[in-house]
mmCIF file of C-alpha atoms and ligand atoms in Angstrom:
data_model
loop_
_atom_site.group_PDB
_atom_site.id
_atom_site.type_symbol
_atom_site.label_atom_id
_atom_site.label_comp_id
_atom_site.label_asym_id
_atom_site.label_seq_id
_atom_site.Cartn_x
_atom_site.Cartn_y
_atom_site.Cartn_z
ATOM 1 C CA MET A 43 -11.325 -14.182 10.075
ATOM 2 C CA ASN A 44 -9.793 -17.436 7.884
ATOM 3 C CA ILE A 45 -7.657 -15.433 5.743
ATOM 4 C CA ARG A 46 -4.278 -14.209 7.432
ATOM 5 C CA ILE A 47 -1.109 -12.589 6.797
ATOM 6 C CA ASN A 48 2.006 -13.039 8.122
ATOM 7 C CA THR A 49 4.787 -10.256 7.313
ATOM 8 C CA ASP A 50 7.779 -11.426 9.543
ATOM 9 C CA ASN A 51 9.538 -12.158 6.696
ATOM 10 C CA THR A 52 9.551 -8.662 4.939
ATOM 11 C CA GLY A 53 12.713 -7.484 6.299
ATOM 12 C CA ILE A 54 10.411 -4.325 7.174
ATOM 13 C CA ASP A 55 10.527 -3.068 10.984
ATOM 14 C CA ALA A 56 7.471 -3.291 12.835
ATOM 15 C CA ASP A 57 8.096 -0.032 13.529
ATOM 16 C CA GLU A 58 7.678 1.563 9.704
ATOM 17 C CA ILE A 59 4.682 -0.613 9.425
ATOM 18 C CA GLU A 60 3.094 1.415 12.664
ATOM 19 C CA ALA A 61 3.973 4.810 11.053
ATOM 20 C CA LEU A 62 1.788 4.093 8.026
ATOM 21 C CA ARG A 63 -1.306 2.849 9.577
ATOM 22 C CA PRO A 64 -3.091 6.312 10.333
ATOM 23 C CA GLU A 65 -2.424 7.091 6.342
ATOM 24 C CA THR A 66 -4.309 3.351 5.333
ATOM 25 C CA GLY A 67 -6.734 3.980 8.401
ATOM 26 C CA LYS A 68 -7.705 7.096 5.997
ATOM 27 C CA ALA A 69 -7.483 5.572 2.935
ATOM 28 C CA LEU A 70 -10.269 3.160 4.506
ATOM 29 C CA ASP A 71 -12.473 5.662 5.082
ATOM 30 C CA ARG A 72 -12.372 7.414 2.010
ATOM 31 C CA LEU A 73 -13.355 3.958 0.558
ATOM 32 C CA TRP A 74 -15.936 3.455 3.118
ATOM 33 C CA SER A 75 -17.413 7.080 2.763
ATOM 34 C CA GLY A 76 -19.286 6.631 -0.128
ATOM 35 C CA ARG A 77 -17.963 9.710 -1.733
ATOM 36 C CA GLU A 78 -15.317 8.327 -3.890
ATOM 37 C CA ALA A 79 -15.723 7.726 -7.473
ATOM 38 C CA MET A 80 -15.996 3.994 -8.840
ATOM 39 C CA THR A 81 -15.985 2.814 -4.790
ATOM 40 C CA GLY A 82 -19.436 0.814 -5.470
ATOM 41 C CA TRP A 83 -17.754 -2.540 -5.103
ATOM 42 C CA VAL A 84 -16.751 -1.634 -1.225
ATOM 43 C CA GLN A 85 -20.193 -1.996 -0.139
ATOM 44 C CA LEU A 86 -21.583 -5.096 -2.192
ATOM 45 C CA PRO A 87 -20.991 -7.334 0.130
ATOM 46 C CA THR A 88 -22.773 -5.795 3.293
ATOM 47 C CA GLY A 89 -26.281 -4.511 1.852
ATOM 48 C CA ARG A 90 -26.692 -3.650 -1.275
ATOM 49 C CA TYR A 91 -26.438 -6.821 -3.011
ATOM 50 C CA GLU A 92 -29.363 -9.125 -1.220
ATOM 51 C CA GLU A 93 -32.164 -8.052 -3.368
ATOM 52 C CA GLU A 94 -30.300 -9.222 -6.362
ATOM 53 C CA LEU A 95 -29.077 -12.865 -5.252
ATOM 54 C CA GLU A 96 -32.955 -14.074 -5.152
ATOM 55 C CA TYR A 97 -32.637 -13.087 -8.729
ATOM 56 C CA ILE A 98 -29.611 -14.410 -9.842
ATOM 57 C CA LEU A 99 -30.030 -17.490 -8.091
ATOM 58 C CA ASN A 100 -33.429 -18.471 -9.555
ATOM 59 C CA LEU A 101 -32.010 -17.224 -13.233
ATOM 60 C CA ALA A 102 -29.537 -19.934 -12.444
ATOM 61 C CA ASP A 103 -31.476 -22.115 -12.300
ATOM 62 C CA ALA A 104 -33.782 -21.526 -15.103
ATOM 63 C CA VAL A 105 -30.569 -21.708 -16.926
ATOM 64 C CA LYS A 106 -29.905 -25.080 -15.894
ATOM 65 C CA ASN A 107 -33.088 -26.397 -16.309
ATOM 66 C CA GLU A 108 -33.276 -25.338 -20.194
ATOM 67 C CA ALA A 109 -29.781 -25.564 -21.642
ATOM 68 C CA GLU A 110 -26.845 -28.054 -21.325
ATOM 69 C CA LEU A 111 -23.926 -25.184 -22.049
ATOM 70 C CA PHE A 112 -23.911 -21.725 -20.992
ATOM 71 C CA VAL A 113 -20.973 -19.823 -22.777
ATOM 72 C CA VAL A 114 -19.800 -16.684 -21.293
ATOM 73 C CA ILE A 115 -18.978 -13.555 -23.838
ATOM 74 C CA GLY A 116 -16.743 -11.695 -22.295
ATOM 75 C CA ILE A 117 -12.728 -10.203 -21.186
ATOM 76 C CA GLY A 118 -10.840 -8.855 -18.239
ATOM 77 C CA GLY A 119 -13.281 -8.112 -15.786
ATOM 78 C CA SER A 120 -15.895 -9.521 -17.659
ATOM 79 C CA TYR A 121 -14.839 -13.001 -17.586
ATOM 80 C CA LEU A 122 -11.916 -13.162 -15.217
ATOM 81 C CA GLY A 123 -13.511 -13.279 -11.737
ATOM 82 C CA ALA A 124 -15.876 -16.191 -12.735
ATOM 83 C CA LYS A 125 -13.784 -18.170 -14.777
ATOM 84 C CA ALA A 126 -11.331 -18.092 -11.617
ATOM 85 C CA ALA A 127 -13.914 -19.104 -8.866
ATOM 86 C CA ILE A 128 -15.270 -21.867 -11.191
ATOM 87 C CA GLU A 129 -11.915 -23.360 -11.487
ATOM 88 C CA ALA A 130 -11.137 -23.201 -7.513
ATOM 89 C CA LEU A 131 -14.340 -23.999 -5.864
ATOM 90 C CA PRO A 132 -16.056 -26.723 -4.984
ATOM 91 C CA LYS A 133 -19.533 -27.026 -6.659
ATOM 92 C CA TYR A 134 -22.116 -27.475 -4.084
ATOM 93 C CA GLU A 135 -25.271 -27.738 -6.303
ATOM 94 C CA ARG A 136 -25.878 -29.707 -9.676
ATOM 95 C CA GLY A 137 -24.684 -27.463 -12.430
ATOM 96 C CA ILE A 138 -23.875 -26.950 -16.178
ATOM 97 C CA PRO A 139 -20.520 -26.129 -17.928
ATOM 98 C CA VAL A 140 -19.255 -23.000 -18.621
ATOM 99 C CA LYS A 141 -17.456 -21.902 -21.480
ATOM 100 C CA PHE A 142 -15.909 -18.568 -21.900
ATOM 101 C CA LEU A 143 -15.533 -16.778 -25.630
ATOM 102 C CA GLY A 144 -14.790 -13.239 -26.518
ATOM 103 C CA ASN A 145 -11.583 -13.439 -24.549
ATOM 104 C CA ASN A 146 -9.569 -13.873 -27.263
ATOM 105 C CA LEU A 147 -9.215 -13.383 -30.829
ATOM 106 C CA CYS A 148 -8.011 -17.297 -31.763
ATOM 107 C CA THR A 149 -9.890 -18.661 -34.611
ATOM 108 C CA ASP A 150 -8.654 -22.049 -33.677
ATOM 109 C CA TYR A 151 -10.670 -21.306 -30.189
ATOM 110 C CA PHE A 152 -13.505 -19.872 -31.989
ATOM 111 C CA TRP A 153 -13.589 -22.773 -34.063
ATOM 112 C CA GLU A 154 -13.977 -25.229 -30.990
ATOM 113 C CA THR A 155 -16.350 -23.782 -29.570
ATOM 114 C CA VAL A 156 -18.699 -22.808 -31.936
ATOM 115 C CA GLU A 157 -18.897 -26.433 -33.081
ATOM 116 C CA GLU A 158 -19.525 -27.634 -29.237
ATOM 117 C CA ILE A 159 -22.356 -24.716 -28.977
ATOM 118 C CA LYS A 160 -23.805 -26.323 -32.849
ATOM 119 C CA LYS A 161 -24.114 -29.341 -30.453
ATOM 120 C CA LYS A 162 -25.947 -28.650 -27.560
ATOM 121 C CA LYS A 163 -28.682 -26.723 -26.068
ATOM 122 C CA THR A 164 -27.147 -23.168 -25.347
ATOM 123 C CA ILE A 165 -28.305 -20.163 -23.449
ATOM 124 C CA LEU A 166 -25.342 -17.246 -24.328
ATOM 125 C CA CYS A 167 -24.688 -15.028 -21.547
ATOM 126 C CA VAL A 168 -22.715 -11.328 -22.952
ATOM 127 C CA ILE A 169 -21.059 -9.613 -20.113
ATOM 128 C CA SER A 170 -19.514 -6.306 -20.989
ATOM 129 C CA LYS A 171 -19.564 -2.918 -19.294
ATOM 130 C CA SER A 172 -18.978 -0.569 -21.413
ATOM 131 C CA GLY A 173 -20.905 -2.806 -24.303
ATOM 132 C CA SER A 174 -18.397 -1.597 -27.274
ATOM 133 C CA THR A 175 -15.496 -4.299 -26.484
ATOM 134 C CA MET A 176 -14.038 -5.179 -29.896
ATOM 135 C CA GLU A 177 -13.555 -8.959 -28.506
ATOM 136 C CA VAL A 178 -16.761 -9.336 -27.211
ATOM 137 C CA ARG A 179 -18.467 -7.071 -29.812
ATOM 138 C CA THR A 180 -16.920 -9.482 -32.423
ATOM 139 C CA ALA A 181 -17.716 -13.131 -30.190
ATOM 140 C CA PHE A 182 -21.360 -11.976 -29.765
ATOM 141 C CA GLU A 183 -22.086 -11.444 -33.689
ATOM 142 C CA ILE A 184 -20.297 -14.367 -34.260
ATOM 143 C CA VAL A 185 -22.490 -16.935 -32.115
ATOM 144 C CA LYS A 186 -26.041 -15.043 -32.011
ATOM 145 C CA PRO A 187 -26.893 -16.569 -36.057
ATOM 146 C CA LEU A 188 -26.038 -20.138 -34.375
ATOM 147 C CA LEU A 189 -28.749 -19.167 -31.709
ATOM 148 C CA ALA A 190 -31.492 -18.226 -34.277
ATOM 149 C CA GLU A 191 -30.621 -21.231 -36.596
ATOM 150 C CA ARG A 192 -30.670 -23.733 -33.559
ATOM 151 C CA TYR A 193 -33.995 -22.362 -32.671
ATOM 152 C CA GLY A 194 -35.758 -20.982 -35.884
ATOM 153 C CA SER A 195 -35.853 -17.186 -35.071
ATOM 154 C CA GLU A 196 -34.321 -13.962 -34.166
ATOM 155 C CA GLU A 197 -36.999 -13.606 -31.940
ATOM 156 C CA GLU A 198 -36.482 -17.007 -29.743
ATOM 157 C CA ALA A 199 -32.339 -16.826 -29.569
ATOM 158 C CA ALA A 200 -33.292 -13.745 -28.002
ATOM 159 C CA LYS A 201 -34.944 -15.447 -25.516
ATOM 160 C CA ARG A 202 -31.791 -17.660 -24.936
ATOM 161 C CA ILE A 203 -29.598 -14.295 -24.707
ATOM 162 C CA ILE A 204 -28.895 -12.771 -21.221
ATOM 163 C CA ALA A 205 -26.786 -9.533 -21.447
ATOM 164 C CA ILE A 206 -25.198 -8.081 -18.312
ATOM 165 C CA THR A 207 -23.922 -4.450 -18.557
ATOM 166 C CA ASP A 208 -24.177 -0.795 -18.039
ATOM 167 C CA ALA A 209 -27.672 0.208 -16.650
ATOM 168 C CA GLU A 210 -27.895 2.802 -19.220
ATOM 169 C CA LYS A 211 -25.236 3.487 -21.332
ATOM 170 C CA GLY A 212 -23.848 1.705 -24.606
ATOM 171 C CA ALA A 213 -24.545 -0.331 -27.313
ATOM 172 C CA LEU A 214 -25.429 -3.523 -25.743
ATOM 173 C CA ARG A 215 -27.634 -1.989 -23.268
ATOM 174 C CA GLU A 216 -29.391 -0.433 -26.473
ATOM 175 C CA GLU A 217 -29.407 -4.107 -28.214
ATOM 176 C CA THR A 218 -30.741 -5.350 -25.224
ATOM 177 C CA THR A 219 -33.584 -2.831 -24.873
ATOM 178 C CA GLU A 220 -34.372 -3.342 -28.390
ATOM 179 C CA LYS A 221 -34.455 -6.842 -28.814
ATOM 180 C CA GLY A 222 -35.876 -7.643 -25.314
ATOM 181 C CA TYR A 223 -32.882 -9.782 -23.786
ATOM 182 C CA THR A 224 -33.455 -11.030 -20.069
ATOM 183 C CA THR A 225 -30.669 -8.262 -18.228
ATOM 184 C CA MET A 226 -28.554 -7.386 -15.361
ATOM 185 C CA THR A 227 -26.744 -4.537 -14.709
ATOM 186 C CA ILE A 228 -23.128 -3.278 -13.619
ATOM 187 C CA ALA A 229 -23.424 -0.553 -11.511
ATOM 188 C CA ASP A 230 -22.073 2.523 -12.635
ATOM 189 C CA ASP A 231 -19.631 2.969 -9.632
ATOM 190 C CA ILE A 232 -18.199 -0.577 -10.254
ATOM 191 C CA GLY A 233 -15.004 -0.868 -12.633
ATOM 192 C CA GLY A 234 -14.303 -3.818 -14.214
ATOM 193 C CA ARG A 235 -12.091 -5.361 -12.609
ATOM 194 C CA TYR A 236 -13.811 -4.908 -9.365
ATOM 195 C CA SER A 237 -16.969 -6.020 -10.549
ATOM 196 C CA VAL A 238 -16.614 -10.156 -9.742
ATOM 197 C CA LEU A 239 -18.915 -9.713 -6.581
ATOM 198 C CA THR A 240 -21.654 -8.072 -9.329
ATOM 199 C CA PRO A 241 -24.070 -10.580 -11.809
ATOM 200 C CA ALA A 242 -20.831 -10.456 -14.023
ATOM 201 C CA GLY A 243 -19.562 -12.790 -11.436
ATOM 202 C CA LEU A 244 -21.710 -14.353 -9.712
ATOM 203 C CA LEU A 245 -24.251 -15.270 -12.451
ATOM 204 C CA PRO A 246 -21.973 -17.970 -14.170
ATOM 205 C CA MET A 247 -20.904 -19.440 -10.814
ATOM 206 C CA ALA A 248 -24.166 -20.027 -9.801
ATOM 207 C CA VAL A 249 -24.703 -21.936 -12.871
ATOM 208 C CA CYS A 250 -21.743 -24.054 -12.321
ATOM 209 C CA GLY A 251 -23.209 -24.581 -9.333
ATOM 210 C CA ILE A 252 -21.307 -22.360 -6.382
ATOM 211 C CA ASP A 253 -22.444 -21.604 -3.609
ATOM 212 C CA ILE A 254 -22.657 -17.789 -4.113
ATOM 213 C CA ARG A 255 -24.729 -17.083 -1.017
ATOM 214 C CA ALA A 256 -21.632 -18.148 0.995
ATOM 215 C CA LEU A 257 -19.132 -16.555 -1.345
ATOM 216 C CA LEU A 258 -20.710 -13.010 -0.408
ATOM 217 C CA GLU A 259 -21.261 -14.030 3.384
ATOM 218 C CA GLY A 260 -17.336 -14.666 3.332
ATOM 219 C CA ALA A 261 -17.339 -11.214 1.218
ATOM 220 C CA ALA A 262 -19.169 -9.415 4.296
ATOM 221 C CA GLU A 263 -17.688 -10.807 7.118
ATOM 222 C CA MET A 264 -14.280 -9.561 5.463
ATOM 223 C CA ALA A 265 -16.001 -6.372 4.783
ATOM 224 C CA GLY A 266 -16.783 -6.114 8.673
ATOM 225 C CA SER A 267 -14.052 -7.466 10.307
ATOM 226 C CA PRO A 268 -11.655 -5.820 12.315
ATOM 227 C CA GLU A 269 -8.175 -7.439 10.454
ATOM 228 C CA TRP A 270 -9.434 -4.372 8.158
ATOM 229 C CA ASP A 271 -7.308 -2.257 10.150
ATOM 230 C CA THR A 272 -3.807 -4.736 10.559
ATOM 231 C CA ASP A 273 -3.481 -7.811 8.335
ATOM 232 C CA LEU A 274 -5.390 -6.305 5.290
ATOM 233 C CA ALA A 275 -3.567 -2.452 5.649
ATOM 234 C CA ASP A 276 -0.127 -4.419 6.572
ATOM 235 C CA TYR A 277 -0.528 -6.611 2.736
ATOM 236 C CA ALA A 278 -0.893 -2.793 1.525
ATOM 237 C CA ILE A 279 1.912 -0.914 3.752
ATOM 238 C CA CYS A 280 4.083 -3.889 3.076
ATOM 239 C CA ARG A 281 3.690 -3.746 -0.708
ATOM 240 C CA TYR A 282 3.931 -0.136 -1.053
ATOM 241 C CA LEU A 283 7.427 -0.094 1.109
ATOM 242 C CA LEU A 284 8.792 -2.522 -0.642
ATOM 243 C CA GLN A 285 8.012 -0.942 -3.891
ATOM 244 C CA GLN A 286 9.681 2.319 -1.698
ATOM 245 C CA LYS A 287 12.863 0.179 -1.067
ATOM 246 C CA GLY A 288 13.254 -0.462 -4.974
ATOM 247 C CA LYS A 289 11.151 -3.896 -5.396
ATOM 248 C CA GLU A 290 10.092 -3.856 -8.950
ATOM 249 C CA VAL A 291 8.035 -7.132 -9.156
ATOM 250 C CA GLU A 292 5.855 -8.800 -6.985
ATOM 251 C CA PHE A 293 5.731 -13.080 -7.408
ATOM 252 C CA ILE A 294 1.993 -13.977 -6.258
ATOM 253 C CA GLU A 295 2.740 -17.777 -5.320
ATOM 254 C CA LEU A 296 -0.163 -19.749 -5.541
ATOM 255 C CA CYS A 297 -0.045 -23.003 -3.134
ATOM 256 C CA HIS A 298 -2.777 -24.943 -4.858
ATOM 257 C CA SER A 299 -3.380 -26.144 -8.437
ATOM 258 C CA ARG A 300 -6.922 -25.046 -8.333
ATOM 259 C CA LEU A 301 -5.949 -21.369 -8.613
ATOM 260 C CA GLY A 302 -3.965 -20.182 -11.732
ATOM 261 C CA TYR A 303 -7.006 -18.949 -12.938
ATOM 262 C CA LEU A 304 -7.145 -16.584 -9.710
ATOM 263 C CA GLY A 305 -3.683 -15.668 -10.113
ATOM 264 C CA GLU A 306 -4.965 -13.810 -13.687
ATOM 265 C CA TRP A 307 -7.238 -12.551 -11.694
ATOM 266 C CA ILE A 308 -4.885 -10.543 -9.402
ATOM 267 C CA LYS A 309 -2.928 -9.549 -12.088
ATOM 268 C CA GLN A 310 -5.456 -7.836 -13.746
ATOM 269 C CA LEU A 311 -6.740 -5.619 -10.559
ATOM 270 C CA TYR A 312 -3.017 -5.480 -9.573
ATOM 271 C CA GLY A 313 -1.790 -4.018 -12.868
ATOM 272 C CA GLU A 314 -4.686 -1.846 -13.759
ATOM 273 C CA SER A 315 -5.208 -0.621 -10.456
ATOM 274 C CA GLU A 316 -1.250 0.204 -9.645
ATOM 275 C CA GLY A 317 0.385 0.086 -12.901
ATOM 276 C CA LYS A 318 0.347 3.730 -13.949
ATOM 277 C CA GLU A 319 1.950 7.164 -13.933
ATOM 278 C CA GLY A 320 5.677 4.757 -13.927
ATOM 279 C CA GLY A 321 4.947 2.840 -11.042
ATOM 280 C CA GLY A 322 3.392 0.212 -9.561
ATOM 281 C CA LEU A 323 4.927 -3.941 -8.703
ATOM 282 C CA LEU A 324 4.611 -5.797 -12.170
ATOM 283 C CA PRO A 325 2.195 -8.734 -10.949
ATOM 284 C CA THR A 326 3.120 -12.052 -11.967
ATOM 285 C CA THR A 327 2.105 -15.093 -10.574
ATOM 286 C CA LEU A 328 3.524 -18.332 -9.848
ATOM 287 C CA THR A 329 1.981 -22.024 -9.110
ATOM 288 C CA PHE A 330 3.739 -24.207 -6.216
ATOM 289 C CA SER A 331 5.158 -26.660 -6.286
ATOM 290 C CA THR A 332 5.186 -27.165 -9.399
ATOM 291 C CA ASP A 333 7.071 -23.673 -10.522
ATOM 292 C CA LEU A 334 9.777 -24.291 -7.789
ATOM 293 C CA HIS A 335 11.309 -26.844 -10.572
ATOM 294 C CA SER A 336 10.600 -24.518 -13.505
ATOM 295 C CA MET A 337 11.798 -20.682 -11.883
ATOM 296 C CA GLY A 338 12.759 -21.644 -8.514
ATOM 297 C CA GLN A 339 16.588 -21.477 -9.535
ATOM 298 C CA TYR A 340 15.893 -17.726 -10.512
ATOM 299 C CA LEU A 341 13.799 -16.793 -7.247
ATOM 300 C CA GLN A 342 16.956 -18.044 -5.061
ATOM 301 C CA GLN A 343 19.789 -16.499 -6.763
ATOM 302 C CA GLY A 344 18.520 -14.258 -9.781
ATOM 303 C CA ARG A 345 18.398 -10.425 -9.810
ATOM 304 C CA GLN A 346 16.547 -9.668 -6.740
ATOM 305 C CA ILE A 347 14.307 -7.103 -7.866
ATOM 306 C CA PHE A 348 11.398 -8.612 -6.164
ATOM 307 C CA MET A 349 8.612 -9.594 -3.612
ATOM 308 C CA GLU A 350 6.803 -12.736 -2.989
ATOM 309 C CA THR A 351 3.670 -13.241 -1.646
ATOM 310 C CA LEU A 352 2.693 -16.802 -0.688
ATOM 311 C CA LEU A 353 -0.490 -17.681 -0.925
ATOM 312 C CA VAL A 354 -1.321 -20.849 1.187
ATOM 313 C CA VAL A 355 -4.468 -22.763 1.567
ATOM 314 C CA ASP A 356 -3.538 -24.754 4.727
ATOM 315 C CA GLU A 357 -5.805 -27.743 4.994
ATOM 316 C CA PRO A 358 -6.821 -30.204 2.071
ATOM 317 C CA SER A 359 -10.711 -31.113 1.410
ATOM 318 C CA ILE A 360 -9.562 -34.569 1.933
ATOM 319 C CA GLN A 361 -6.122 -36.215 3.097
ATOM 320 C CA MET A 362 -4.292 -38.549 1.781
ATOM 321 C CA THR A 363 -1.255 -40.585 2.701
ATOM 322 C CA VAL A 364 1.592 -41.869 1.165
ATOM 323 C CA PRO A 365 1.500 -45.755 1.096
ATOM 324 C CA ALA A 366 5.437 -46.362 0.813
ATOM 325 C CA GLY A 367 8.951 -45.066 -0.080
ATOM 326 C CA PRO A 368 10.878 -43.134 1.967
ATOM 327 C CA GLN A 369 7.696 -40.552 2.722
ATOM 328 C CA ALA A 370 5.945 -43.715 3.981
ATOM 329 C CA GLY A 371 2.906 -42.911 6.187
ATOM 330 C CA LYS A 372 2.894 -38.764 6.065
ATOM 331 C CA THR A 373 -0.126 -37.178 4.146
ATOM 332 C CA LEU A 374 0.552 -35.158 0.769
ATOM 333 C CA ALA A 375 -0.239 -32.116 3.438
ATOM 334 C CA GLU A 376 2.070 -32.400 5.644
ATOM 335 C CA ILE A 377 4.622 -32.933 2.446
ATOM 336 C CA SER A 378 3.354 -29.463 1.285
ATOM 337 C CA GLU A 379 3.686 -28.083 4.556
ATOM 338 C CA ALA A 380 6.892 -28.880 4.325
ATOM 339 C CA MET A 381 7.969 -27.438 0.714
ATOM 340 C CA VAL A 382 6.305 -24.163 1.766
ATOM 341 C CA LYS A 383 8.581 -24.264 5.442
ATOM 342 C CA GLY A 384 11.792 -25.104 3.199
ATOM 343 C CA VAL A 385 10.547 -22.367 0.435
ATOM 344 C CA ILE A 386 10.136 -19.711 3.186
ATOM 345 C CA GLU A 387 13.684 -20.531 4.973
ATOM 346 C CA ALA A 388 15.280 -20.667 2.069
ATOM 347 C CA HIS A 389 14.170 -17.767 0.328
ATOM 348 C CA ARG A 390 14.277 -15.933 3.848
ATOM 349 C CA SER A 391 18.101 -16.349 4.013
ATOM 350 C CA ALA A 392 18.388 -15.339 0.653
ATOM 351 C CA GLY A 393 17.033 -11.667 1.768
ATOM 352 C CA ILE A 394 13.730 -11.704 -0.647
ATOM 353 C CA PRO A 395 10.983 -10.504 1.180
ATOM 354 C CA ILE A 396 8.338 -13.050 1.694
ATOM 355 C CA VAL A 397 4.411 -11.983 2.970
ATOM 356 C CA GLU A 398 2.331 -15.040 3.472
ATOM 357 C CA ILE A 399 -1.298 -15.171 3.518
ATOM 358 C CA HIS A 400 -3.563 -17.911 4.855
ATOM 359 C CA MET A 401 -6.546 -19.061 4.872
ATOM 360 C CA ASP A 402 -7.771 -22.148 6.211
ATOM 361 C CA ARG A 403 -9.459 -24.365 3.521
ATOM 362 C CA LEU A 404 -10.574 -23.680 -0.033
ATOM 363 C CA ASP A 405 -14.267 -22.944 0.270
ATOM 364 C CA ALA A 406 -16.655 -20.666 -1.059
ATOM 365 C CA ARG A 407 -17.227 -18.749 2.208
ATOM 366 C CA GLU A 408 -12.772 -18.551 2.397
ATOM 367 C CA TYR A 409 -12.831 -17.326 -1.117
ATOM 368 C CA GLY A 410 -15.630 -14.809 -0.770
ATOM 369 C CA GLN A 411 -13.163 -13.415 2.161
ATOM 370 C CA LEU A 412 -10.407 -13.634 0.283
ATOM 371 C CA LEU A 413 -11.371 -11.709 -3.009
ATOM 372 C CA TYR A 414 -12.869 -9.354 -0.785
ATOM 373 C CA PHE A 415 -9.549 -8.796 1.259
ATOM 374 C CA LEU A 416 -7.190 -8.705 -2.597
ATOM 375 C CA GLU A 417 -9.439 -6.088 -4.089
ATOM 376 C CA THR A 418 -9.474 -3.625 -0.936
ATOM 377 C CA THR A 419 -5.379 -4.611 -0.428
ATOM 378 C CA CYS A 420 -4.953 -3.220 -3.858
ATOM 379 C CA ALA A 421 -7.173 -0.264 -3.433
ATOM 380 C CA ILE A 422 -5.001 0.987 -0.591
ATOM 381 C CA THR A 423 -1.975 0.093 -1.958
ATOM 382 C CA ALA A 424 -2.725 2.366 -5.216
ATOM 383 C CA MET A 425 -3.982 5.104 -2.311
ATOM 384 C CA LEU A 426 -0.729 4.986 -0.725
ATOM 385 C CA SER A 427 1.396 5.292 -3.939
ATOM 386 C CA GLY A 428 -0.682 8.166 -5.033
ATOM 387 C CA VAL A 429 -2.199 6.444 -7.746
ATOM 388 C CA ASN A 430 -6.247 6.110 -8.851
ATOM 389 C CA PRO A 431 -7.045 2.588 -8.359
ATOM 390 C CA PHE A 432 -10.046 2.539 -10.745
ATOM 391 C CA ASP A 433 -9.224 4.021 -13.851
ATOM 392 C CA GLN A 434 -7.696 2.245 -16.714
ATOM 393 C CA PRO A 435 -6.378 4.594 -19.747
ATOM 394 C CA GLY A 436 -3.746 2.186 -20.494
ATOM 395 C CA VAL A 437 -6.164 -0.103 -21.294
ATOM 396 C CA GLU A 438 -8.110 2.560 -23.163
ATOM 397 C CA SER A 439 -5.174 3.513 -25.325
ATOM 398 C CA TYR A 440 -4.899 -0.080 -27.101
ATOM 399 C CA LYS A 441 -8.825 -0.350 -27.095
ATOM 400 C CA ALA A 442 -8.930 3.110 -29.175
ATOM 401 C CA GLU A 443 -6.154 1.896 -31.085
ATOM 402 C CA MET A 444 -7.607 -1.031 -32.647
ATOM 403 C CA HIS A 445 -10.514 0.850 -33.162
ATOM 404 C CA LYS A 446 -9.190 3.674 -35.554
ATOM 405 C CA LEU A 447 -7.223 0.259 -37.491
ATOM 406 C CA LEU A 448 -10.317 -1.351 -38.059
ATOM 407 C CA ASP A 449 -12.685 1.396 -38.827
HETATM 408 O O1 LIG B 126 -11.158 -3.238 -15.682
HETATM 409 C C1 LIG B 126 -11.288 -2.999 -16.522
HETATM 410 O O2 LIG B 126 -12.505 -2.240 -16.720
HETATM 411 C C2 LIG B 126 -11.179 -3.648 -17.634
HETATM 412 O O3 LIG B 126 -10.234 -3.974 -18.135
HETATM 413 C C3 LIG B 126 -12.754 -4.178 -18.263
HETATM 414 O O4 LIG B 126 -12.571 -5.484 -17.549
HETATM 415 C C4 LIG B 126 -12.238 -5.099 -19.995
HETATM 416 O O5 LIG B 126 -11.388 -4.059 -21.218
HETATM 417 C C5 LIG B 126 -13.778 -5.498 -19.995
HETATM 418 O O6 LIG B 126 -14.365 -4.227 -20.695
HETATM 419 P P1 LIG B 126 -16.120 -3.926 -20.600
HETATM 420 O O7 LIG B 126 -16.355 -4.829 -19.250
HETATM 421 O O8 LIG B 126 -16.571 -2.938 -20.995
HETATM 422 O O9 LIG B 126 -16.106 -5.069 -22.215
#
């Protein structure tokens, strides 16, 4: 497996980890049993998905042939997975630009996007599991008339709209059936933040030119690997134990400039799955080495309420050598490795618990492994903590209050 962890610098005894392994084993069995609610994502890459893959690839080809711009309207789990992958991964095939809308209520951003849509041949993809999220519905209503104007009628616009939503429920499903939009579904037993390997994540990635077959293969490798019982469970155990020992915050430190949005995806995954009943590590992200020069001081000597998870990509896709100066002859990768080792040494000696996650390189296959690793780790940590990883009552209450005010 290309994803590996190191828990040597967590300050946790091997015995403590070992003692929790039977419980994590049971949690994994529960996830795989198919009997737990909202665990449809577990078996996605290892079987259930194959039939849909061809459909997504063909649809992506049709979009690329027809359009200059693909606008994805979605928020939370209905956009973060796609956005993060598009930012992180190399593009293997010809793709077209993907623009995200409906993930904020900022007039200026809407205005810029609307102006762009007016100038380009656009296909719209609206993604909402519930079909009723305010930001998404609002964006959809703003953009639909632009397509009707450009293509001459609502019927012509409808041919350029793809809706990804629940198979049966919700206002978006009703409208899709009525207007005849091209459609795909997010299965009923998969929640928003676990939906990155459904069409919600994969279609925008494919349109952008990402090798989604390799990404799914990577996820399947992780799902079928023996590391399930060790690396993956151990990261969950460390997160759980460090919380028990009083840590309140997890700094997820991304040692690659293209992983910033993966950090946003992780924050949603961990925050919504674990932040319940007054508990859960507060997930927050940093990018290294950039943030060492803003937050480095706090990490080293500030209030020690946190653990660190350091995500390192070991091999760059290309080598660059420093031509002159004190580091002449060294590669950037060597300097970056020294940065990582230096951080670990400095923070370890300050008593900060650090989990390292290493991947060999940032490609679609390893990224698929990583996504699956993180989803499963998160679910297990929540199960160890005794909270339901798959609901989000806090998000629902904000949505309900906003609806009340607007109605
Ligand atoms: O994880 C979740 O379920 C949520 O955060 C949703 O992804 C988010 O609220 C968007 O919901 P929907 O896809 O129903 O529009």
